[in-house]
Amino acid sequence: MKFAVLASPDSWYARDLMRAAASDHEIVVLPFSAISASVLPDQQLVYSTPYSPLPTPYSSLSDFDATIVRTMPPGSLEQVVFRMDCLARHEAADGIVINPARAIEAAVDKFLTTAKLHAAGLATPRTICCQTADEAMLAFEQLGRDVVLKPLFGSEGRGITRLTDENLALRAFKMLAQLGAVLYLQEFIGHEGHDIRLLVIGDRILGMRRINKLDWRTNISRGATAEAFTPDDSLIEIAHRAAAAVHAPLAGVDLLPGKDGRLYAIEVNAVPGWKGLAKALDIDVARMVLDFVAAEVRRVRG
């Protein structure tokens, strides 16, 4: 099969997919900026991707069996909305996109993800999202004066800050409000220095435990180490419920065991990484992803 992979040309994950594809599939890596669209009187909406391997200067995403989204790069509001519009319209024209546009839109937004996880009946940290420093200070008090301030968009622990001091909190809230940021606050959940990452690949679940004894953040990018972890049936159910909440057949689900004995659903990533997971489990995750996408194509196309 032929797969378009929306990713940076120097993406480790794009290279890993190309390695795993070997001679079984053709992988063409495209940046999001390569996508254009047109609505013309004599044809349907066309999703064009300018690249050189094919004889014509422009080739449609419909030329591929499926499109795999491996990044959501920063951009203006117009750029991000347009990219999602293109993916959604391509899906409406029977294109196969993993993950679907609605999954990416939901998972990239931490507030929307948390709201959907809560609506799905999963335990989530108490969360308040607001737009002014005054409202944020009220939230700081309401959440116990120990909060985690997160950017609404972002991953791998970037931009996350724990605040316990009233003066530092006020300064942070004022600065972000002046920049036009939304203030997303969660209560800090006391934990034992580890969390659980479950990778959902269709019906299959892979797990690892991320451990960081030096930092409350358990992201591997923040110095955490990973070890193999086998989820039980209850965790497998939670992972599927979390992924389904954001409509993502391919998802990274982060669960945090709190000192209070509760298991909190912290995040769902619709463009999940697997580098640490593949190393911890010593398995070819990229091949599993490609096998899943190929199976989806066969299921849809019959």
PDB file of C-alpha atoms in Angstrom:
ATOM      1  CA  MET A   1       0.000   0.000   0.000  1.00  0.00           C
ATOM      2  CA  LYS A   2       0.952   3.633  -0.341  1.00  0.00           C
ATOM      3  CA  PHE A   3       0.745   5.816   2.771  1.00  0.00           C
ATOM      4  CA  ALA A   4       1.156   9.579   3.093  1.00  0.00           C
ATOM      5  CA  VAL A   5       2.779  10.474   6.410  1.00  0.00           C
ATOM      6  CA  LEU A   6       2.207  14.062   7.511  1.00  0.00           C
ATOM      7  CA  ALA A   7       5.405  14.807   9.404  1.00  0.00           C
ATOM      8  CA  SER A   8       8.538  16.887   9.459  1.00  0.00           C
ATOM      9  CA  PRO A   9      11.126  15.548   6.976  1.00  0.00           C
ATOM     10  CA  ASP A  10      13.571  14.959   9.850  1.00  0.00           C
ATOM     11  CA  SER A  11      10.992  13.207  12.062  1.00  0.00           C
ATOM     12  CA  TRP A  12      12.325  10.122  13.852  1.00  0.00           C
ATOM     13  CA  TYR A  13       8.852   8.611  13.653  1.00  0.00           C
ATOM     14  CA  ALA A  14       8.611   9.140   9.895  1.00  0.00           C
ATOM     15  CA  ARG A  15      11.962   7.403   9.491  1.00  0.00           C
ATOM     16  CA  ASP A  16      10.836   4.593  11.780  1.00  0.00           C
ATOM     17  CA  LEU A  17       7.693   4.079   9.707  1.00  0.00           C
ATOM     18  CA  MET A  18       9.780   3.999   6.534  1.00  0.00           C
ATOM     19  CA  ARG A  19      12.075   1.401   8.104  1.00  0.00           C
ATOM     20  CA  ALA A  20       9.153  -0.726   9.238  1.00  0.00           C
ATOM     21  CA  ALA A  21       7.456  -0.477   5.843  1.00  0.00           C
ATOM     22  CA  ALA A  22      10.506  -2.011   4.121  1.00  0.00           C
ATOM     23  CA  SER A  23       9.337  -3.307   0.738  1.00  0.00           C
ATOM     24  CA  ASP A  24       5.751  -3.976   1.866  1.00  0.00           C
ATOM     25  CA  HIS A  25       4.477  -0.402   1.730  1.00  0.00           C
ATOM     26  CA  GLU A  26       5.478   2.872   0.130  1.00  0.00           C
ATOM     27  CA  ILE A  27       5.839   5.792   2.518  1.00  0.00           C
ATOM     28  CA  VAL A  28       5.808   9.397   1.309  1.00  0.00           C
ATOM     29  CA  VAL A  29       6.592  11.985   3.981  1.00  0.00           C
ATOM     30  CA  LEU A  30       4.798  15.307   3.549  1.00  0.00           C
ATOM     31  CA  PRO A  31       4.825  18.434   5.703  1.00  0.00           C
ATOM     32  CA  PHE A  32       1.448  19.920   6.585  1.00  0.00           C
ATOM     33  CA  SER A  33       2.508  23.050   4.722  1.00  0.00           C
ATOM     34  CA  ALA A  34       2.450  21.031   1.482  1.00  0.00           C
ATOM     35  CA  ILE A  35      -1.324  20.618   1.608  1.00  0.00           C
ATOM     36  CA  SER A  36      -3.475  22.882  -0.531  1.00  0.00           C
ATOM     37  CA  ALA A  37      -7.100  22.598  -1.580  1.00  0.00           C
ATOM     38  CA  SER A  38      -9.328  23.821  -4.357  1.00  0.00           C
ATOM     39  CA  VAL A  39     -13.036  23.922  -5.151  1.00  0.00           C
ATOM     40  CA  LEU A  40     -13.525  24.173  -8.912  1.00  0.00           C
ATOM     41  CA  PRO A  41     -16.671  24.010 -11.085  1.00  0.00           C
ATOM     42  CA  ASP A  42     -15.642  20.849 -12.939  1.00  0.00           C
ATOM     43  CA  GLN A  43     -14.418  18.758 -10.012  1.00  0.00           C
ATOM     44  CA  GLN A  44     -14.885  18.000  -6.369  1.00  0.00           C
ATOM     45  CA  LEU A  45     -12.765  19.469  -3.626  1.00  0.00           C
ATOM     46  CA  VAL A  46      -9.163  18.519  -4.346  1.00  0.00           C
ATOM     47  CA  TYR A  47      -6.506  18.051  -1.681  1.00  0.00           C
ATOM     48  CA  SER A  48      -3.205  18.638  -3.369  1.00  0.00           C
ATOM     49  CA  THR A  49       0.253  17.764  -2.085  1.00  0.00           C
ATOM     50  CA  PRO A  50       3.140  19.128  -4.134  1.00  0.00           C
ATOM     51  CA  TYR A  51       6.014  16.669  -4.154  1.00  0.00           C
ATOM     52  CA  SER A  52       8.338  15.199  -6.751  1.00  0.00           C
ATOM     53  CA  PRO A  53       8.121  11.369  -6.834  1.00  0.00           C
ATOM     54  CA  LEU A  54       5.064  11.301  -9.106  1.00  0.00           C
ATOM     55  CA  PRO A  55       5.113  12.546 -12.715  1.00  0.00           C
ATOM     56  CA  THR A  56       2.561  15.306 -12.137  1.00  0.00           C
ATOM     57  CA  PRO A  57       3.530  18.377 -10.104  1.00  0.00           C
ATOM     58  CA  TYR A  58       0.482  18.013  -7.854  1.00  0.00           C
ATOM     59  CA  SER A  59      -0.994  14.760  -6.568  1.00  0.00           C
ATOM     60  CA  SER A  60      -4.049  14.386  -4.385  1.00  0.00           C
ATOM     61  CA  LEU A  61      -4.185  12.740  -0.975  1.00  0.00           C
ATOM     62  CA  SER A  62      -6.729  10.448  -2.632  1.00  0.00           C
ATOM     63  CA  ASP A  63      -3.804   8.865  -4.500  1.00  0.00           C
ATOM     64  CA  PHE A  64      -2.771   7.264  -1.212  1.00  0.00           C
ATOM     65  CA  ASP A  65      -4.435   4.332   0.484  1.00  0.00           C
ATOM     66  CA  ALA A  66      -4.308   6.204   3.786  1.00  0.00           C
ATOM     67  CA  THR A  67      -2.869   9.290   5.430  1.00  0.00           C
ATOM     68  CA  ILE A  68      -1.043   8.946   8.759  1.00  0.00           C
ATOM     69  CA  VAL A  69      -0.840  12.110  10.855  1.00  0.00           C
ATOM     70  CA  ARG A  70       2.468  12.182  12.730  1.00  0.00           C
ATOM     71  CA  THR A  71       2.600  15.840  13.714  1.00  0.00           C
ATOM     72  CA  MET A  72       0.527  18.911  14.344  1.00  0.00           C
ATOM     73  CA  PRO A  73       3.064  21.704  13.892  1.00  0.00           C
ATOM     74  CA  PRO A  74       2.573  25.162  15.390  1.00  0.00           C
ATOM     75  CA  GLY A  75       0.868  27.682  13.176  1.00  0.00           C
ATOM     76  CA  SER A  76      -1.547  30.551  13.074  1.00  0.00           C
ATOM     77  CA  LEU A  77      -5.199  29.926  13.871  1.00  0.00           C
ATOM     78  CA  GLU A  78      -5.966  30.132  10.153  1.00  0.00           C
ATOM     79  CA  GLN A  79      -3.299  27.548   9.299  1.00  0.00           C
ATOM     80  CA  VAL A  80      -4.413  25.083  11.966  1.00  0.00           C
ATOM     81  CA  VAL A  81      -8.105  25.422  11.063  1.00  0.00           C
ATOM     82  CA  PHE A  82      -7.339  25.026   7.351  1.00  0.00           C
ATOM     83  CA  ARG A  83      -5.279  21.884   7.947  1.00  0.00           C
ATOM     84  CA  MET A  84      -8.089  20.326   9.947  1.00  0.00           C
ATOM     85  CA  ASP A  85     -10.597  21.404   7.291  1.00  0.00           C
ATOM     86  CA  CYS A  86      -8.562  19.617   4.634  1.00  0.00           C
ATOM     87  CA  LEU A  87      -8.322  16.413   6.638  1.00  0.00           C
ATOM     88  CA  ALA A  88     -12.023  16.479   7.504  1.00  0.00           C
ATOM     89  CA  ARG A  89     -13.102  17.089   3.910  1.00  0.00           C
ATOM     90  CA  HIS A  90     -10.742  14.362   2.702  1.00  0.00           C
ATOM     91  CA  GLU A  91     -12.400  11.968   5.152  1.00  0.00           C
ATOM     92  CA  ALA A  92     -15.842  13.095   3.953  1.00  0.00           C
ATOM     93  CA  ALA A  93     -14.731  12.098   0.449  1.00  0.00           C
ATOM     94  CA  ASP A  94     -13.970   8.567   1.770  1.00  0.00           C
ATOM     95  CA  GLY A  95     -10.304   9.213   2.492  1.00  0.00           C
ATOM     96  CA  ILE A  96      -8.775   7.248   5.366  1.00  0.00           C
ATOM     97  CA  VAL A  97      -6.921   9.370   7.917  1.00  0.00           C
ATOM     98  CA  ILE A  98      -5.280   8.022  11.076  1.00  0.00           C
ATOM     99  CA  ASN A  99      -6.051   9.726  13.352  1.00  0.00           C
ATOM    100  CA  PRO A 100      -9.248  11.390  12.128  1.00  0.00           C
ATOM    101  CA  ALA A 101      -9.439  15.165  12.204  1.00  0.00           C
ATOM    102  CA  ARG A 102     -11.991  15.208  15.040  1.00  0.00           C
ATOM    103  CA  ALA A 103      -9.668  13.063  17.179  1.00  0.00           C
ATOM    104  CA  ILE A 104      -6.738  15.409  16.624  1.00  0.00           C
ATOM    105  CA  GLU A 105      -8.898  18.473  17.310  1.00  0.00           C
ATOM    106  CA  ALA A 106     -10.124  16.990  20.599  1.00  0.00           C
ATOM    107  CA  ALA A 107      -6.840  15.567  21.851  1.00  0.00           C
ATOM    108  CA  VAL A 108      -4.704  18.608  21.027  1.00  0.00           C
ATOM    109  CA  ASP A 109      -6.926  20.699  23.323  1.00  0.00           C
ATOM    110  CA  LYS A 110      -6.234  19.754  26.956  1.00  0.00           C
ATOM    111  CA  PHE A 111      -9.455  21.273  28.265  1.00  0.00           C
ATOM    112  CA  LEU A 112     -11.625  19.501  25.703  1.00  0.00           C
ATOM    113  CA  THR A 113      -9.795  16.227  26.332  1.00  0.00           C
ATOM    114  CA  THR A 114     -10.298  16.497  30.090  1.00  0.00           C
ATOM    115  CA  ALA A 115     -13.980  17.337  29.605  1.00  0.00           C
ATOM    116  CA  LYS A 116     -14.473  14.317  27.345  1.00  0.00           C
ATOM    117  CA  LEU A 117     -12.614  11.991  29.723  1.00  0.00           C
ATOM    118  CA  HIS A 118     -14.762  13.235  32.616  1.00  0.00           C
ATOM    119  CA  ALA A 119     -17.932  12.760  30.554  1.00  0.00           C
ATOM    120  CA  ALA A 120     -16.799   9.199  29.817  1.00  0.00           C
ATOM    121  CA  GLY A 121     -16.837   8.486  33.547  1.00  0.00           C
ATOM    122  CA  LEU A 122     -13.069   8.435  34.058  1.00  0.00           C
ATOM    123  CA  ALA A 123     -11.402  10.023  37.071  1.00  0.00           C
ATOM    124  CA  THR A 124      -9.706  13.299  36.173  1.00  0.00           C
ATOM    125  CA  PRO A 125      -7.971  15.950  38.300  1.00  0.00           C
ATOM    126  CA  ARG A 126     -10.142  18.885  39.295  1.00  0.00           C
ATOM    127  CA  THR A 127      -9.635  21.367  36.477  1.00  0.00           C
ATOM    128  CA  ILE A 128     -10.455  25.039  35.978  1.00  0.00           C
ATOM    129  CA  CYS A 129      -9.834  26.907  32.739  1.00  0.00           C
ATOM    130  CA  CYS A 130     -10.214  30.689  32.575  1.00  0.00           C
ATOM    131  CA  GLN A 131      -8.944  33.810  30.814  1.00  0.00           C
ATOM    132  CA  THR A 132      -8.062  36.380  33.454  1.00  0.00           C
ATOM    133  CA  ALA A 133      -5.520  36.526  36.262  1.00  0.00           C
ATOM    134  CA  ASP A 134      -8.263  37.292  38.807  1.00  0.00           C
ATOM    135  CA  GLU A 135     -10.236  34.206  37.832  1.00  0.00           C
ATOM    136  CA  ALA A 136      -7.044  32.148  37.899  1.00  0.00           C
ATOM    137  CA  MET A 137      -6.291  33.297  41.442  1.00  0.00           C
ATOM    138  CA  LEU A 138      -9.758  32.199  42.533  1.00  0.00           C
ATOM    139  CA  ALA A 139      -9.091  28.846  40.863  1.00  0.00           C
ATOM    140  CA  PHE A 140      -5.714  28.647  42.620  1.00  0.00           C
ATOM    141  CA  GLU A 141      -7.505  28.923  45.968  1.00  0.00           C
ATOM    142  CA  GLN A 142     -10.286  26.549  45.001  1.00  0.00           C
ATOM    143  CA  LEU A 143      -7.821  23.877  43.880  1.00  0.00           C
ATOM    144  CA  GLY A 144      -5.938  23.918  47.182  1.00  0.00           C
ATOM    145  CA  ARG A 145      -3.102  26.353  46.407  1.00  0.00           C
ATOM    146  CA  ASP A 146      -1.115  23.554  44.756  1.00  0.00           C
ATOM    147  CA  VAL A 147      -1.792  23.539  41.041  1.00  0.00           C
ATOM    148  CA  VAL A 148      -0.284  22.504  37.758  1.00  0.00           C
ATOM    149  CA  LEU A 149      -0.435  25.253  35.130  1.00  0.00           C
ATOM    150  CA  LYS A 150      -0.390  23.850  31.602  1.00  0.00           C
ATOM    151  CA  PRO A 151      -0.502  25.349  28.127  1.00  0.00           C
ATOM    152  CA  LEU A 152      -3.768  24.424  26.461  1.00  0.00           C
ATOM    153  CA  PHE A 153      -1.802  23.044  23.514  1.00  0.00           C
ATOM    154  CA  GLY A 154       1.472  21.170  23.914  1.00  0.00           C
ATOM    155  CA  SER A 155       3.007  17.808  24.757  1.00  0.00           C
ATOM    156  CA  GLU A 156       5.989  16.069  26.374  1.00  0.00           C
ATOM    157  CA  GLY A 157       5.689  18.230  29.491  1.00  0.00           C
ATOM    158  CA  ARG A 158       6.701  21.448  27.739  1.00  0.00           C
ATOM    159  CA  GLY A 159       5.500  24.611  29.449  1.00  0.00           C
ATOM    160  CA  ILE A 160       4.057  22.804  32.483  1.00  0.00           C
ATOM    161  CA  THR A 161       4.635  24.503  35.852  1.00  0.00           C
ATOM    162  CA  ARG A 162       3.693  23.572  39.399  1.00  0.00           C
ATOM    163  CA  LEU A 163       2.636  26.551  41.501  1.00  0.00           C
ATOM    164  CA  THR A 164       2.307  26.603  45.279  1.00  0.00           C
ATOM    165  CA  ASP A 165       3.268  30.211  46.039  1.00  0.00           C
ATOM    166  CA  GLU A 166       0.547  32.862  45.792  1.00  0.00           C
ATOM    167  CA  ASN A 167       2.843  35.642  44.551  1.00  0.00           C
ATOM    168  CA  LEU A 168       4.527  33.485  41.921  1.00  0.00           C
ATOM    169  CA  ALA A 169       1.135  32.240  40.793  1.00  0.00           C
ATOM    170  CA  LEU A 170      -0.195  35.779  40.355  1.00  0.00           C
ATOM    171  CA  ARG A 171       2.872  36.811  38.356  1.00  0.00           C
ATOM    172  CA  ALA A 172       2.543  33.765  36.099  1.00  0.00           C
ATOM    173  CA  PHE A 173      -1.172  34.313  35.539  1.00  0.00           C
ATOM    174  CA  LYS A 174      -0.736  38.019  34.724  1.00  0.00           C
ATOM    175  CA  MET A 175       2.087  37.349  32.294  1.00  0.00           C
ATOM    176  CA  LEU A 176       0.161  34.651  30.434  1.00  0.00           C
ATOM    177  CA  ALA A 177      -3.050  36.702  30.391  1.00  0.00           C
ATOM    178  CA  GLN A 178      -1.158  39.612  28.832  1.00  0.00           C
ATOM    179  CA  LEU A 179       0.057  37.230  26.112  1.00  0.00           C
ATOM    180  CA  GLY A 180      -3.520  36.236  25.348  1.00  0.00           C
ATOM    181  CA  ALA A 181      -3.133  32.731  26.738  1.00  0.00           C
ATOM    182  CA  VAL A 182      -5.895  30.662  28.261  1.00  0.00           C
ATOM    183  CA  LEU A 183      -5.123  29.713  31.869  1.00  0.00           C
ATOM    184  CA  TYR A 184      -5.563  25.958  32.326  1.00  0.00           C
ATOM    185  CA  LEU A 185      -5.140  24.826  35.925  1.00  0.00           C
ATOM    186  CA  GLN A 186      -5.365  21.393  37.481  1.00  0.00           C
ATOM    187  CA  GLU A 187      -5.024  20.356  41.086  1.00  0.00           C
ATOM    188  CA  PHE A 188      -1.681  18.689  41.753  1.00  0.00           C
ATOM    189  CA  ILE A 189      -2.129  14.967  42.246  1.00  0.00           C
ATOM    190  CA  GLY A 190       0.325  13.519  44.735  1.00  0.00           C
ATOM    191  CA  HIS A 191       1.934  10.385  43.312  1.00  0.00           C
ATOM    192  CA  GLU A 192       4.811   7.974  43.860  1.00  0.00           C
ATOM    193  CA  GLY A 193       6.988   9.217  40.998  1.00  0.00           C
ATOM    194  CA  HIS A 194       5.585   7.143  38.180  1.00  0.00           C
ATOM    195  CA  ASP A 195       2.716   7.014  35.731  1.00  0.00           C
ATOM    196  CA  ILE A 196       1.428   4.571  33.126  1.00  0.00           C
ATOM    197  CA  ARG A 197       1.438   5.127  29.373  1.00  0.00           C
ATOM    198  CA  LEU A 198      -0.872   2.850  27.416  1.00  0.00           C
ATOM    199  CA  LEU A 199      -0.614   2.884  23.639  1.00  0.00           C
ATOM    200  CA  VAL A 200      -3.868   2.012  21.922  1.00  0.00           C
ATOM    201  CA  ILE A 201      -3.441   0.553  18.424  1.00  0.00           C
ATOM    202  CA  GLY A 202      -6.948  -0.444  17.447  1.00  0.00           C
ATOM    203  CA  ASP A 203      -7.850  -3.390  19.671  1.00  0.00           C
ATOM    204  CA  ARG A 204      -4.290  -3.837  20.899  1.00  0.00           C
ATOM    205  CA  ILE A 205      -2.876  -2.203  24.034  1.00  0.00           C
ATOM    206  CA  LEU A 206       0.831  -1.815  24.824  1.00  0.00           C
ATOM    207  CA  GLY A 207       2.004  -0.502  28.172  1.00  0.00           C
ATOM    208  CA  MET A 208       4.966   0.992  29.953  1.00  0.00           C
ATOM    209  CA  ARG A 209       5.576   2.557  33.326  1.00  0.00           C
ATOM    210  CA  ARG A 210       7.458   5.873  33.321  1.00  0.00           C
ATOM    211  CA  ILE A 211       9.488   6.524  36.459  1.00  0.00           C
ATOM    212  CA  ASN A 212      11.087   9.779  37.562  1.00  0.00           C
ATOM    213  CA  LYS A 213      12.417  10.011  41.113  1.00  0.00           C
ATOM    214  CA  LEU A 214      13.941  13.452  40.531  1.00  0.00           C
ATOM    215  CA  ASP A 215      10.978  15.374  39.096  1.00  0.00           C
ATOM    216  CA  TRP A 216       7.215  15.293  39.607  1.00  0.00           C
ATOM    217  CA  ARG A 217       6.849  15.219  35.823  1.00  0.00           C
ATOM    218  CA  THR A 218       7.048  11.696  34.441  1.00  0.00           C
ATOM    219  CA  ASN A 219       7.669  12.484  30.776  1.00  0.00           C
ATOM    220  CA  ILE A 220      10.645  10.672  29.264  1.00  0.00           C
ATOM    221  CA  SER A 221      11.673  14.013  27.759  1.00  0.00           C
ATOM    222  CA  ARG A 222      11.977  15.233  31.375  1.00  0.00           C
ATOM    223  CA  GLY A 223      14.377  12.487  32.407  1.00  0.00           C
ATOM    224  CA  ALA A 224      11.979   9.666  33.263  1.00  0.00           C
ATOM    225  CA  THR A 225      12.977   6.084  32.537  1.00  0.00           C
ATOM    226  CA  ALA A 226      10.634   3.515  31.016  1.00  0.00           C
ATOM    227  CA  GLU A 227      10.027  -0.082  31.924  1.00  0.00           C
ATOM    228  CA  ALA A 228       7.735  -2.713  30.425  1.00  0.00           C
ATOM    229  CA  PHE A 229       4.297  -2.882  31.966  1.00  0.00           C
ATOM    230  CA  THR A 230       1.484  -5.350  31.304  1.00  0.00           C
ATOM    231  CA  PRO A 231      -1.937  -3.769  31.845  1.00  0.00           C
ATOM    232  CA  ASP A 232      -4.698  -5.838  33.410  1.00  0.00           C
ATOM    233  CA  ASP A 233      -8.232  -6.027  32.050  1.00  0.00           C
ATOM    234  CA  SER A 234      -9.394  -2.980  34.010  1.00  0.00           C
ATOM    235  CA  LEU A 235      -6.599  -0.813  32.615  1.00  0.00           C
ATOM    236  CA  ILE A 236      -7.244  -2.097  29.108  1.00  0.00           C
ATOM    237  CA  GLU A 237     -10.879  -1.057  29.463  1.00  0.00           C
ATOM    238  CA  ILE A 238      -9.874   2.395  30.711  1.00  0.00           C
ATOM    239  CA  ALA A 239      -7.469   2.839  27.793  1.00  0.00           C
ATOM    240  CA  HIS A 240     -10.164   1.950  25.265  1.00  0.00           C
ATOM    241  CA  ARG A 241     -12.689   4.251  26.957  1.00  0.00           C
ATOM    242  CA  ALA A 242     -10.211   7.137  26.978  1.00  0.00           C
ATOM    243  CA  ALA A 243      -9.290   6.662  23.316  1.00  0.00           C
ATOM    244  CA  ALA A 244     -12.940   6.332  22.336  1.00  0.00           C
ATOM    245  CA  ALA A 245     -13.771   9.530  24.233  1.00  0.00           C
ATOM    246  CA  VAL A 246     -11.714  11.508  21.702  1.00  0.00           C
ATOM    247  CA  HIS A 247     -12.475   9.158  18.756  1.00  0.00           C
ATOM    248  CA  ALA A 248      -8.830   8.125  18.335  1.00  0.00           C
ATOM    249  CA  PRO A 249      -8.150   4.548  17.159  1.00  0.00           C
ATOM    250  CA  LEU A 250      -4.430   5.216  17.664  1.00  0.00           C
ATOM    251  CA  ALA A 251      -3.789   6.934  20.988  1.00  0.00           C
ATOM    252  CA  GLY A 252      -1.398   7.365  23.874  1.00  0.00           C
ATOM    253  CA  VAL A 253      -3.316   7.325  27.169  1.00  0.00           C
ATOM    254  CA  ASP A 254      -1.573   8.662  30.286  1.00  0.00           C
ATOM    255  CA  LEU A 255      -2.808   7.364  33.641  1.00  0.00           C
ATOM    256  CA  LEU A 256      -1.547   8.582  37.011  1.00  0.00           C
ATOM    257  CA  PRO A 257      -1.916   6.445  40.147  1.00  0.00           C
ATOM    258  CA  GLY A 258      -2.486   8.961  42.936  1.00  0.00           C
ATOM    259  CA  LYS A 259      -1.465   8.553  46.555  1.00  0.00           C
ATOM    260  CA  ASP A 260      -5.171   8.773  47.349  1.00  0.00           C
ATOM    261  CA  GLY A 261      -5.671   5.385  45.701  1.00  0.00           C
ATOM    262  CA  ARG A 262      -7.448   6.707  42.629  1.00  0.00           C
ATOM    263  CA  LEU A 263      -6.269   6.245  39.048  1.00  0.00           C
ATOM    264  CA  TYR A 264      -6.483   9.511  37.116  1.00  0.00           C
ATOM    265  CA  ALA A 265      -6.788   9.855  33.358  1.00  0.00           C
ATOM    266  CA  ILE A 266      -4.430  12.747  32.662  1.00  0.00           C
ATOM    267  CA  GLU A 267      -4.141  12.993  28.901  1.00  0.00           C
ATOM    268  CA  VAL A 268      -4.879  11.372  25.561  1.00  0.00           C
ATOM    269  CA  ASN A 269      -2.399  11.994  22.766  1.00  0.00           C
ATOM    270  CA  ALA A 270      -3.763  11.535  19.241  1.00  0.00           C
ATOM    271  CA  VAL A 271      -0.268  11.779  17.732  1.00  0.00           C
ATOM    272  CA  PRO A 272       1.380   9.403  20.199  1.00  0.00           C
ATOM    273  CA  GLY A 273       5.071   8.691  20.322  1.00  0.00           C
ATOM    274  CA  TRP A 274       6.402   5.175  20.749  1.00  0.00           C
ATOM    275  CA  LYS A 275      10.182   5.541  20.852  1.00  0.00           C
ATOM    276  CA  GLY A 276      10.476   4.875  24.589  1.00  0.00           C
ATOM    277  CA  LEU A 277       7.794   2.209  24.468  1.00  0.00           C
ATOM    278  CA  ALA A 278       9.473   0.294  21.634  1.00  0.00           C
ATOM    279  CA  LYS A 279      12.744   0.311  23.559  1.00  0.00           C
ATOM    280  CA  ALA A 280      11.163  -0.714  26.861  1.00  0.00           C
ATOM    281  CA  LEU A 281       9.186  -3.580  25.319  1.00  0.00           C
ATOM    282  CA  ASP A 282      11.779  -4.444  22.645  1.00  0.00           C
ATOM    283  CA  ILE A 283       9.127  -4.652  19.944  1.00  0.00           C
ATOM    284  CA  ASP A 284       8.554  -3.052  16.548  1.00  0.00           C
ATOM    285  CA  VAL A 285       5.752  -0.603  17.331  1.00  0.00           C
ATOM    286  CA  ALA A 286       6.033   1.126  13.951  1.00  0.00           C
ATOM    287  CA  ARG A 287       5.291  -2.180  12.218  1.00  0.00           C
ATOM    288  CA  MET A 288       2.225  -2.656  14.426  1.00  0.00           C
ATOM    289  CA  VAL A 289       1.016   0.813  13.481  1.00  0.00           C
ATOM    290  CA  LEU A 290       1.428   0.097   9.770  1.00  0.00           C
ATOM    291  CA  ASP A 291      -0.295  -3.274  10.126  1.00  0.00           C
ATOM    292  CA  PHE A 292      -3.202  -1.551  11.853  1.00  0.00           C
ATOM    293  CA  VAL A 293      -3.507   1.141   9.173  1.00  0.00           C
ATOM    294  CA  ALA A 294      -3.344  -1.485   6.411  1.00  0.00           C
ATOM    295  CA  ALA A 295      -6.047  -3.505   8.172  1.00  0.00           C
ATOM    296  CA  GLU A 296      -8.210  -0.379   8.387  1.00  0.00           C
ATOM    297  CA  VAL A 297      -7.818   0.162   4.643  1.00  0.00           C
ATOM    298  CA  ARG A 298      -8.854  -3.426   3.928  1.00  0.00           C
ATOM    299  CA  ARG A 299     -11.813  -3.150   6.328  1.00  0.00           C
ATOM    300  CA  VAL A 300     -13.080   0.092   4.788  1.00  0.00           C
ATOM    301  CA  ARG A 301     -12.380  -0.817   1.169  1.00  0.00           C
ATOM    302  CA  GLY A 302     -13.676  -4.342   1.552  1.00  0.00           C
TER     303      GLY A 302
END
